[in-house]
């Protein structure tokens, strides 16, 4: 495990400082009622060891990134594509490649691509957008 120094509301890990909003644990709990949350981060399995307990999350499935992306390719796209297969899903990240947006546009199932600014992270507007997306999936299922 990486060396961890706890600070509120953030985390210093190997000279990287990760911050989150104080409301994030409650927002994630709210989103867990509507979504199957998954870690798709370079933290991989360490996200469950380090971040999940701090954010009030149980261990979550982890997307592992084993492929070397080509020039200009989103480094997460191939692994996420394999993981979600043909399911509807929302991708929330601070950096999403242009090729990932093109892939999402071409999918036959609902896909929300939500790129959040790294300096502000997820906020309540983002949570509302995700909940609206979940509502639209429920409405589609009822048709």
PDB file of N, CA, C and O in Angstrom, residues 102-135:
ATOM      1  N   UNK A 102     -16.026   9.845 -28.690  1.00  0.00           N
ATOM      2  CA  UNK A 102     -16.494   9.326 -29.987  1.00  0.00           C
ATOM      3  C   UNK A 102     -17.053   7.913 -29.818  1.00  0.00           C
ATOM      4  O   UNK A 102     -18.101   7.571 -30.386  1.00  0.00           O
ATOM      5  N   UNK A 103     -16.376   7.082 -29.042  1.00  0.00           N
ATOM      6  CA  UNK A 103     -16.849   5.729 -28.761  1.00  0.00           C
ATOM      7  C   UNK A 103     -18.214   5.781 -28.088  1.00  0.00           C
ATOM      8  O   UNK A 103     -19.132   5.050 -28.452  1.00  0.00           O
ATOM      9  N   UNK A 104     -18.359   6.664 -27.083  1.00  0.00           N
ATOM     10  CA  UNK A 104     -19.635   6.788 -26.368  1.00  0.00           C
ATOM     11  C   UNK A 104     -20.752   7.217 -27.309  1.00  0.00           C
ATOM     12  O   UNK A 104     -21.866   6.693 -27.241  1.00  0.00           O
ATOM     13  N   UNK A 105     -20.469   8.166 -28.198  1.00  0.00           N
ATOM     14  CA  UNK A 105     -21.471   8.647 -29.152  1.00  0.00           C
ATOM     15  C   UNK A 105     -21.943   7.531 -30.082  1.00  0.00           C
ATOM     16  O   UNK A 105     -23.092   7.529 -30.526  1.00  0.00           O
ATOM     17  N   UNK A 106     -21.054   6.585 -30.374  1.00  0.00           N
ATOM     18  CA  UNK A 106     -21.380   5.504 -31.311  1.00  0.00           C
ATOM     19  C   UNK A 106     -22.075   4.318 -30.641  1.00  0.00           C
ATOM     20  O   UNK A 106     -22.577   3.428 -31.336  1.00  0.00           O
ATOM     21  N   UNK A 107     -22.136   4.305 -29.308  1.00  0.00           N
ATOM     22  CA  UNK A 107     -22.756   3.180 -28.610  1.00  0.00           C
ATOM     23  C   UNK A 107     -24.263   3.174 -28.821  1.00  0.00           C
ATOM     24  O   UNK A 107     -24.898   4.214 -28.905  1.00  0.00           O
ATOM     25  N   UNK A 108     -24.835   1.982 -28.841  1.00  0.00           N
ATOM     26  CA  UNK A 108     -26.276   1.830 -29.037  1.00  0.00           C
ATOM     27  C   UNK A 108     -27.052   1.910 -27.726  1.00  0.00           C
ATOM     28  O   UNK A 108     -28.278   1.912 -27.742  1.00  0.00           O
ATOM     29  N   UNK A 109     -26.344   1.979 -26.609  1.00  0.00           N
ATOM     30  CA  UNK A 109     -26.988   2.050 -25.296  1.00  0.00           C
ATOM     31  C   UNK A 109     -26.659   3.395 -24.651  1.00  0.00           C
ATOM     32  O   UNK A 109     -25.649   4.020 -24.973  1.00  0.00           O
ATOM     33  N   UNK A 110     -27.507   3.853 -23.740  1.00  0.00           N
ATOM     34  CA  UNK A 110     -27.255   5.142 -23.095  1.00  0.00           C
ATOM     35  C   UNK A 110     -25.901   5.180 -22.385  1.00  0.00           C
ATOM     36  O   UNK A 110     -25.536   4.244 -21.660  1.00  0.00           O
ATOM     37  N   UNK A 111     -25.184   6.252 -22.626  1.00  0.00           N
ATOM     38  CA  UNK A 111     -23.858   6.444 -22.047  1.00  0.00           C
ATOM     39  C   UNK A 111     -23.703   7.907 -21.685  1.00  0.00           C
ATOM     40  O   UNK A 111     -23.884   8.778 -22.538  1.00  0.00           O
ATOM     41  N   UNK A 112     -23.375   8.168 -20.446  1.00  0.00           N
ATOM     42  CA  UNK A 112     -23.117   9.536 -20.000  1.00  0.00           C
ATOM     43  C   UNK A 112     -21.626   9.695 -19.782  1.00  0.00           C
ATOM     44  O   UNK A 112     -21.022   8.935 -19.014  1.00  0.00           O
ATOM     45  N   UNK A 113     -21.053  10.667 -20.445  1.00  0.00           N
ATOM     46  CA  UNK A 113     -19.644  11.001 -20.257  1.00  0.00           C
ATOM     47  C   UNK A 113     -19.604  12.305 -19.474  1.00  0.00           C
ATOM     48  O   UNK A 113     -20.038  13.342 -19.974  1.00  0.00           O
ATOM     49  N   UNK A 114     -19.114  12.248 -18.255  1.00  0.00           N
ATOM     50  CA  UNK A 114     -19.110  13.409 -17.379  1.00  0.00           C
ATOM     51  C   UNK A 114     -17.673  13.726 -16.993  1.00  0.00           C
ATOM     52  O   UNK A 114     -17.076  13.058 -16.146  1.00  0.00           O
ATOM     53  N   UNK A 115     -17.134  14.725 -17.656  1.00  0.00           N
ATOM     54  CA  UNK A 115     -15.764  15.143 -17.372  1.00  0.00           C
ATOM     55  C   UNK A 115     -15.815  16.280 -16.354  1.00  0.00           C
ATOM     56  O   UNK A 115     -16.423  17.318 -16.612  1.00  0.00           O
ATOM     57  N   UNK A 116     -15.207  16.045 -15.203  1.00  0.00           N
ATOM     58  CA  UNK A 116     -15.196  17.044 -14.139  1.00  0.00           C
ATOM     59  C   UNK A 116     -13.807  17.668 -14.070  1.00  0.00           C
ATOM     60  O   UNK A 116     -12.805  17.014 -14.347  1.00  0.00           O
ATOM     61  N   UNK A 117     -13.776  18.916 -13.697  1.00  0.00           N
ATOM     62  CA  UNK A 117     -12.486  19.600 -13.580  1.00  0.00           C
ATOM     63  C   UNK A 117     -11.744  19.056 -12.367  1.00  0.00           C
ATOM     64  O   UNK A 117     -12.308  18.944 -11.281  1.00  0.00           O
ATOM     65  N   UNK A 118     -10.473  18.753 -12.560  1.00  0.00           N
ATOM     66  CA  UNK A 118      -9.664  18.187 -11.473  1.00  0.00           C
ATOM     67  C   UNK A 118      -9.569  19.139 -10.286  1.00  0.00           C
ATOM     68  O   UNK A 118      -9.505  18.696  -9.137  1.00  0.00           O
ATOM     69  N   UNK A 119      -9.605  20.443 -10.537  1.00  0.00           N
ATOM     70  CA  UNK A 119      -9.448  21.398  -9.444  1.00  0.00           C
ATOM     71  C   UNK A 119     -10.722  21.587  -8.616  1.00  0.00           C
ATOM     72  O   UNK A 119     -10.692  22.201  -7.561  1.00  0.00           O
ATOM     73  N   UNK A 120     -11.852  21.068  -9.081  1.00  0.00           N
ATOM     74  CA  UNK A 120     -13.087  21.196  -8.298  1.00  0.00           C
ATOM     75  C   UNK A 120     -13.735  19.852  -8.031  1.00  0.00           C
ATOM     76  O   UNK A 120     -14.602  19.738  -7.185  1.00  0.00           O
ATOM     77  N   UNK A 121     -13.344  18.841  -8.767  1.00  0.00           N
ATOM     78  CA  UNK A 121     -13.870  17.481  -8.612  1.00  0.00           C
ATOM     79  C   UNK A 121     -15.384  17.460  -8.810  1.00  0.00           C
ATOM     80  O   UNK A 121     -15.961  18.394  -9.352  1.00  0.00           O
ATOM     81  N   UNK A 122     -15.999  16.403  -8.375  1.00  0.00           N
ATOM     82  CA  UNK A 122     -17.447  16.258  -8.550  1.00  0.00           C
ATOM     83  C   UNK A 122     -18.158  17.242  -7.614  1.00  0.00           C
ATOM     84  O   UNK A 122     -17.722  17.472  -6.493  1.00  0.00           O
ATOM     85  N   UNK A 123     -19.234  17.831  -8.105  1.00  0.00           N
ATOM     86  CA  UNK A 123     -20.023  18.742  -7.276  1.00  0.00           C
ATOM     87  C   UNK A 123     -21.493  18.337  -7.344  1.00  0.00           C
ATOM     88  O   UNK A 123     -21.852  17.354  -7.989  1.00  0.00           O
ATOM     89  N   UNK A 124     -22.340  19.087  -6.658  1.00  0.00           N
ATOM     90  CA  UNK A 124     -23.756  18.709  -6.578  1.00  0.00           C
ATOM     91  C   UNK A 124     -24.415  18.736  -7.955  1.00  0.00           C
ATOM     92  O   UNK A 124     -25.279  17.891  -8.236  1.00  0.00           O
ATOM     93  N   UNK A 125     -24.034  19.666  -8.823  1.00  0.00           N
ATOM     94  CA  UNK A 125     -24.592  19.681 -10.175  1.00  0.00           C
ATOM     95  C   UNK A 125     -24.279  18.383 -10.913  1.00  0.00           C
ATOM     96  O   UNK A 125     -25.116  17.855 -11.648  1.00  0.00           O
ATOM     97  N   UNK A 126     -23.056  17.869 -10.720  1.00  0.00           N
ATOM     98  CA  UNK A 126     -22.686  16.594 -11.347  1.00  0.00           C
ATOM     99  C   UNK A 126     -23.539  15.453 -10.802  1.00  0.00           C
ATOM    100  O   UNK A 126     -23.997  14.582 -11.555  1.00  0.00           O
ATOM    101  N   UNK A 127     -23.752  15.447  -9.492  1.00  0.00           N
ATOM    102  CA  UNK A 127     -24.588  14.410  -8.872  1.00  0.00           C
ATOM    103  C   UNK A 127     -25.996  14.476  -9.454  1.00  0.00           C
ATOM    104  O   UNK A 127     -26.581  13.438  -9.799  1.00  0.00           O
ATOM    105  N   UNK A 128     -26.535  15.676  -9.588  1.00  0.00           N
ATOM    106  CA  UNK A 128     -27.878  15.834 -10.165  1.00  0.00           C
ATOM    107  C   UNK A 128     -27.913  15.337 -11.607  1.00  0.00           C
ATOM    108  O   UNK A 128     -28.901  14.713 -12.031  1.00  0.00           O
ATOM    109  N   UNK A 129     -26.861  15.612 -12.373  1.00  0.00           N
ATOM    110  CA  UNK A 129     -26.808  15.117 -13.756  1.00  0.00           C
ATOM    111  C   UNK A 129     -26.788  13.590 -13.777  1.00  0.00           C
ATOM    112  O   UNK A 129     -27.480  12.957 -14.591  1.00  0.00           O
ATOM    113  N   UNK A 130     -26.032  12.990 -12.892  1.00  0.00           N
ATOM    114  CA  UNK A 130     -25.991  11.530 -12.808  1.00  0.00           C
ATOM    115  C   UNK A 130     -27.343  10.957 -12.399  1.00  0.00           C
ATOM    116  O   UNK A 130     -27.806   9.967 -12.978  1.00  0.00           O
ATOM    117  N   UNK A 131     -27.983  11.576 -11.429  1.00  0.00           N
ATOM    118  CA  UNK A 131     -29.302  11.101 -11.004  1.00  0.00           C
ATOM    119  C   UNK A 131     -30.330  11.260 -12.122  1.00  0.00           C
ATOM    120  O   UNK A 131     -31.182  10.383 -12.317  1.00  0.00           O
ATOM    121  N   UNK A 132     -30.244  12.341 -12.877  1.00  0.00           N
ATOM    122  CA  UNK A 132     -31.123  12.531 -14.032  1.00  0.00           C
ATOM    123  C   UNK A 132     -30.898  11.450 -15.080  1.00  0.00           C
ATOM    124  O   UNK A 132     -31.851  10.950 -15.693  1.00  0.00           O
ATOM    125  N   UNK A 133     -29.631  11.096 -15.296  1.00  0.00           N
ATOM    126  CA  UNK A 133     -29.310  10.012 -16.229  1.00  0.00           C
ATOM    127  C   UNK A 133     -29.931   8.704 -15.739  1.00  0.00           C
ATOM    128  O   UNK A 133     -30.547   7.964 -16.515  1.00  0.00           O
ATOM    129  N   UNK A 134     -29.797   8.418 -14.447  1.00  0.00           N
ATOM    130  CA  UNK A 134     -30.402   7.202 -13.875  1.00  0.00           C
ATOM    131  C   UNK A 134     -31.910   7.225 -14.051  1.00  0.00           C
ATOM    132  O   UNK A 134     -32.519   6.203 -14.394  1.00  0.00           O
ATOM    133  N   UNK A 135     -32.531   8.395 -13.835  1.00  0.00           N
ATOM    134  CA  UNK A 135     -33.976   8.520 -14.031  1.00  0.00           C
ATOM    135  C   UNK A 135     -34.357   8.213 -15.469  1.00  0.00           C
ATOM    136  O   UNK A 135     -35.365   7.544 -15.731  1.00  0.00           O
TER     137      UNK A 135
END
